[in-house]
Coordinates of C-alpha atoms in Angstrom, one line a residue:
M1141 CA 101.2 80.2 79.6
P1142 CA 102.4 78.1 76.6
D1143 CA 106.2 77.4 76.5
S1144 CA 106.6 78.8 72.9
E1145 CA 105.8 82.7 74.4
P1146 CA 108.6 84.6 75.6
P1147 CA 107.3 85.8 79.3
A1148 CA 107.4 89.7 80.1
V1149 CA 108.5 88.8 83.6
S1150 CA 110.1 86.0 85.6
V1151 CA 109.5 85.1 89.2
A1152 CA 112.8 83.9 90.6
I1153 CA 112.5 81.7 94.1
P1154 CA 115.7 79.9 96.2
V1155 CA 114.3 77.3 97.8
R1156 CA 116.3 75.0 100.7
N1157 CA 114.0 72.8 102.6
G1158 CA 110.9 74.4 102.0
A1159 CA 108.6 71.3 101.0
A1160 CA 106.2 73.3 104.1
T1161 CA 105.6 76.6 102.2
I1162 CA 106.4 76.9 98.8
G1163 CA 103.3 75.5 97.6
E1164 CA 101.5 78.4 99.4
Q1165 CA 104.2 81.1 97.2
L1166 CA 103.6 79.2 94.3
E1167 CA 99.6 79.4 94.6
A1168 CA 100.0 82.8 95.5
V1169 CA 101.8 83.7 92.7
L1170 CA 100.1 81.5 89.9
T1171 CA 96.8 83.5 90.6
Q1172 CA 98.1 87.0 90.5
E1173 CA 96.4 89.0 87.9
C1174 CA 98.7 90.5 85.4
A1175 CA 98.7 91.4 81.7
A1176 CA 102.4 90.9 80.9
P1177 CA 103.0 86.5 80.4
F1178 CA 105.1 85.5 83.3
E1179 CA 107.5 82.7 84.3
V1180 CA 108.7 81.0 88.2
V1181 CA 111.8 79.7 88.3
V1182 CA 112.4 77.6 91.5
A1183 CA 116.5 77.1 92.2
D1184 CA 116.7 73.9 94.8
N1185 CA 119.5 74.5 96.6
G1186 CA 119.8 71.2 97.9
S1187 CA 116.6 70.2 99.3
T1188 CA 117.1 67.0 101.4
D1189 CA 113.0 67.0 102.3
A1190 CA 110.0 67.3 99.4
T1191 CA 110.3 70.5 98.0
A1192 CA 111.4 69.1 94.7
A1193 CA 108.5 67.0 94.3
V1194 CA 105.6 69.9 95.6
V1195 CA 107.7 71.8 92.7
A1196 CA 107.5 69.1 90.3
A1197 CA 103.7 68.6 91.1
F1198 CA 102.8 72.7 90.5
A1199 CA 104.9 72.3 86.6
A1200 CA 103.5 69.1 85.4
R1201 CA 100.2 70.8 86.3
D1202 CA 101.7 74.2 84.5
G1203 CA 104.2 74.9 82.3
R1204 CA 104.8 78.4 83.1
V1205 CA 106.6 76.8 87.0
H1206 CA 110.3 75.8 86.5
L1207 CA 112.5 74.0 89.0
V1208 CA 116.1 74.2 88.0
A1209 CA 119.4 72.6 90.5
A1210 CA 121.8 75.1 92.8
A1211 CA 122.4 71.7 95.0
D1212 CA 126.5 73.0 94.3
E1213 CA 125.5 76.4 95.7
A1214 CA 126.9 77.3 99.2
S1215 CA 124.9 80.0 99.8
E1216 CA 121.6 81.5 99.2
A1217 CA 122.9 84.4 97.3
G1218 CA 124.5 81.5 95.1
A1219 CA 120.9 79.8 94.5
R1220 CA 119.1 82.9 94.2
N1221 CA 122.2 83.3 90.8
A1222 CA 121.4 79.7 89.8
A1223 CA 117.5 81.1 89.5
L1224 CA 118.3 84.4 87.9
A1225 CA 120.3 82.4 85.1
A1226 CA 117.5 80.7 84.2
C1227 CA 115.0 83.1 83.8
R1228 CA 114.5 84.1 80.0
A1229 CA 112.6 87.4 80.4
P1230 CA 114.0 90.7 80.7
I1231 CA 112.6 91.7 84.2
V1232 CA 113.1 89.2 87.1
A1233 CA 111.1 89.3 90.3
C1234 CA 112.7 88.0 93.3
C1235 CA 110.4 86.2 96.3
D1236 CA 111.0 84.1 99.3
A1237 CA 110.0 80.4 98.7
D1238 CA 108.5 81.1 102.2
D1239 CA 106.7 84.1 102.2
V1240 CA 103.4 84.9 100.1
V1241 CA 102.9 87.6 97.9
R1242 CA 99.9 89.5 97.8
P1243 CA 97.1 90.0 94.9
G1244 CA 98.4 93.3 92.9
W1245 CA 102.1 92.1 93.6
L1246 CA 103.1 91.5 89.9
A1247 CA 100.7 93.7 88.7
A1248 CA 102.3 96.6 90.8
I1249 CA 106.2 95.7 89.5
V1250 CA 105.4 95.2 85.3
E1251 CA 103.7 98.9 85.8
A1252 CA 106.6 100.8 87.7
F1253 CA 108.9 98.8 85.0
A1254 CA 106.9 100.4 82.0
G1255 CA 107.5 103.4 83.4
G1256 CA 110.9 103.5 83.1
A1257 CA 112.0 101.8 86.5
H1258 CA 115.3 99.7 86.9
A1259 CA 115.0 98.3 90.4
V1260 CA 112.0 98.4 92.5
S1261 CA 111.6 97.4 96.4
V1262 CA 108.3 96.0 97.5
T1263 CA 106.4 96.7 100.9
R1264 CA 107.1 93.3 103.3
E1265 CA 104.1 93.2 105.5
Y1266 CA 105.0 91.2 108.6
W1267 CA 101.7 90.9 111.1
T1268 CA 99.6 87.9 108.9
L1269 CA 102.1 85.0 108.9
N1270 CA 103.6 85.6 112.1
P1271 CA 101.3 85.6 114.9
G1272 CA 101.8 87.6 117.8
F1273 CA 104.4 90.0 116.4
R1274 CA 101.9 92.7 116.7
E1275 CA 101.5 92.3 120.2
A1276 CA 105.2 92.4 120.3
G1277 CA 105.4 95.2 119.1
F1278 CA 107.0 94.9 115.4
P1279 CA 105.6 97.3 112.8
A1280 CA 103.3 96.2 110.3
T1281 CA 104.4 96.9 107.3
H1282 CA 108.6 98.1 105.8
L1283 CA 109.4 99.6 102.8
N1284 CA 113.5 99.8 102.1
T1285 CA 114.6 102.3 99.4
W1286 CA 117.0 99.5 99.0
L1287 CA 116.8 96.2 97.9
A1288 CA 116.2 93.6 100.4
G1289 CA 115.1 90.4 102.2
G1290 CA 113.7 88.2 99.1
A1291 CA 111.2 91.4 98.2
F1292 CA 112.5 93.3 95.0
A1293 CA 112.4 93.4 91.1
V1294 CA 115.0 94.2 88.8
R1295 CA 116.4 94.4 85.2
R1296 CA 118.3 91.1 84.1
D1297 CA 120.6 92.9 82.4
L1298 CA 121.5 95.4 84.7
Y1299 CA 121.9 91.9 86.8
L1300 CA 124.1 90.2 84.6
E1301 CA 126.3 93.5 84.1
L1302 CA 126.6 93.7 87.6
G1303 CA 127.6 89.8 88.3
G1304 CA 125.1 89.3 90.4
F1305 CA 124.9 88.7 93.8
D1306 CA 127.9 87.9 96.2
P1307 CA 127.8 84.5 96.7
T1308 CA 130.6 85.0 99.9
M1309 CA 128.5 87.2 102.0
P1310 CA 125.8 84.6 104.3
V1311 CA 122.9 87.4 104.6
C1312 CA 122.3 90.9 103.0
A1313 CA 123.6 89.8 99.3
D1314 CA 120.8 91.2 98.0
T1315 CA 120.9 94.9 99.9
E1316 CA 124.8 94.6 98.8
F1317 CA 124.0 94.3 95.3
G1318 CA 121.1 96.9 95.8
F1319 CA 124.3 99.3 96.3
R1320 CA 126.5 98.3 93.5
L1321 CA 123.1 98.3 91.3
Q1322 CA 122.7 102.4 93.0
R1323 CA 126.4 103.0 92.8
S1324 CA 126.2 101.8 88.6
T1325 CA 123.0 104.0 87.7
G1326 CA 122.9 106.7 90.0
R1327 CA 119.5 106.0 91.3
R1328 CA 117.5 104.3 94.1
A1329 CA 115.5 101.3 93.8
V1330 CA 112.0 102.7 93.0
P1331 CA 109.7 101.9 96.5
L1332 CA 106.2 100.1 95.6
P1333 CA 103.6 100.5 98.6
D1334 CA 101.1 98.7 96.8
A1335 CA 103.3 95.8 96.1
V1336 CA 103.1 93.8 99.4
V1337 CA 104.8 90.8 100.5
S1338 CA 103.6 88.7 103.5
V1339 CA 107.1 87.6 105.1
R1340 CA 107.5 84.1 106.9
L1341 CA 109.7 85.3 110.3
A1342 CA 110.8 82.9 113.1
R1343 CA 108.7 83.9 116.0
D1344 CA 110.5 82.3 119.1
S1345 CA 113.2 84.8 121.6
V1346 CA 116.3 82.6 120.1
A1347 CA 115.7 82.6 116.5
V1348 CA 114.8 86.1 116.3
F1349 CA 117.9 86.9 118.3
R1350 CA 119.6 85.0 116.2
R1351 CA 118.9 86.5 112.4
A1352 CA 119.4 90.0 114.1
R1353 CA 122.9 89.3 115.4
R1354 CA 123.2 87.9 111.7
Q1355 CA 122.4 90.2 110.1
A1356 CA 123.8 93.4 112.1
R1357 CA 127.4 91.2 112.0
T1358 CA 127.5 92.5 107.9
W1359 CA 126.1 96.4 108.2
P1360 CA 130.0 97.4 109.3
E1361 CA 131.5 95.4 105.9
L1362 CA 128.5 96.8 103.9
Q1363 CA 129.8 100.3 105.7
R1364 CA 133.2 99.0 104.1
R1365 CA 132.1 98.2 100.7
H1366 CA 129.7 101.0 100.2
P1367 CA 130.4 104.4 102.5
T1368 CA 128.6 106.4 100.4
E1369 CA 125.2 104.4 99.8
M1370 CA 125.2 102.8 103.3
A1371 CA 124.2 105.1 106.3
P1372 CA 127.1 104.8 109.4
A1373 CA 125.9 101.9 111.4
A1374 CA 127.7 103.5 114.7
A1375 CA 130.3 106.6 115.0
D1376 CA 132.8 104.5 117.2
M1377 CA 133.5 101.4 119.1
P1378 CA 133.1 103.3 122.4
A1379 CA 129.4 104.6 121.0
L1380 CA 128.8 101.1 120.3
R1381 CA 129.3 99.7 123.9
R1382 CA 127.8 102.6 125.7
R1383 CA 124.2 101.9 123.2
M1384 CA 124.1 98.5 123.8
A1385 CA 124.4 98.6 127.9
W1386 CA 122.0 101.0 127.6
W1387 CA 119.3 99.7 125.7
L1388 CA 119.9 96.4 127.7
L1389 CA 119.8 97.9 131.3
R1390 CA 117.2 100.3 130.6
N1391 CA 114.6 97.8 129.4
V1392 CA 115.2 94.6 131.4
P1393 CA 111.9 94.6 132.4
L1394 CA 110.4 93.6 128.4
V1395 CA 112.3 90.3 128.8
A1396 CA 109.2 89.3 130.5
S1397 CA 106.7 91.1 128.5
R1398 CA 104.9 90.2 125.2
R1399 CA 107.5 92.9 123.7
R1400 CA 110.5 90.3 124.5
L1401 CA 110.7 90.0 121.0
R1402 CA 111.7 93.4 120.3
W1403 CA 114.1 93.5 122.6
V1404 CA 115.7 90.4 122.0
E1405 CA 115.8 91.6 118.3
V1406 CA 117.9 94.9 119.3
A1407 CA 119.7 93.1 121.8
G1408 CA 120.6 91.2 119.0
T1409 CA 121.7 93.4 116.4
C1410 CA 123.2 95.3 118.8
L1411 CA 125.8 92.4 119.5
G1412 CA 125.6 91.9 116.1
E1413 CA 126.5 95.5 114.5
F1414 CA 129.6 95.0 117.4
E1415 CA 131.3 91.6 116.5
G1416 CA 131.2 92.8 113.0
S1417 CA 133.0 95.9 113.7
I1418 CA 135.5 94.2 115.4
R1419 CA 135.7 92.0 113.2
D1420 CA 136.6 94.2 110.4
A1421 CA 138.6 96.6 112.5

């Protein structure tokens, strides 16, 4: 697409030290079969590896790719804001640098907005990029009705109207933004089963535990900010303690099985939710 032709869709990708994976994602985005002209905006959040060089190489061969600096942003949400600030199209599709969008992803998004959608949530697929997740009991796919995990698209005017993502949130800033959007418009994001992104996640037990714990710690804050949009995470503190103790004691044998990743994920979620509730009490 020549620079003189305005894009109908912008693809926004925040990245930090993603040299090992962003090339695969950019290749997947640029080869999307989509009738609408599109651009790709990559916001480099202070990478110290070869991320900028990888993106620059793609930009040199394809004028649709643009690299913007976001080194001053302290969070992923800030880097995503920097990417969207540089986007020119009325529709912005967000994805992550370590994931891989699948054929038909962008066309399905464009079709949904042509039908009047204000925001969409796409399907996250877990097995392709995460060896062992099938055996560990993780679901193959997940489709939210809220914005989550760099797997969504939104009208840029609504994004600007609501002030973008909250950079003070360490995680789940996209979900928090989605709740604000829902409150403003009165509508949830449209779920798109045919728009699929393969998600790459940490595969060792410690990383899975930390990720689950970190995310769950934000749930009480989301509940406080958005009591109507966010389903209650737990009824009260005693219920949290009982649920965590029940799960850990009942499922100890899973620690030595192939399903241990599911065990540590739930354990991390219980602990994080408990910690977040104490912090917000």
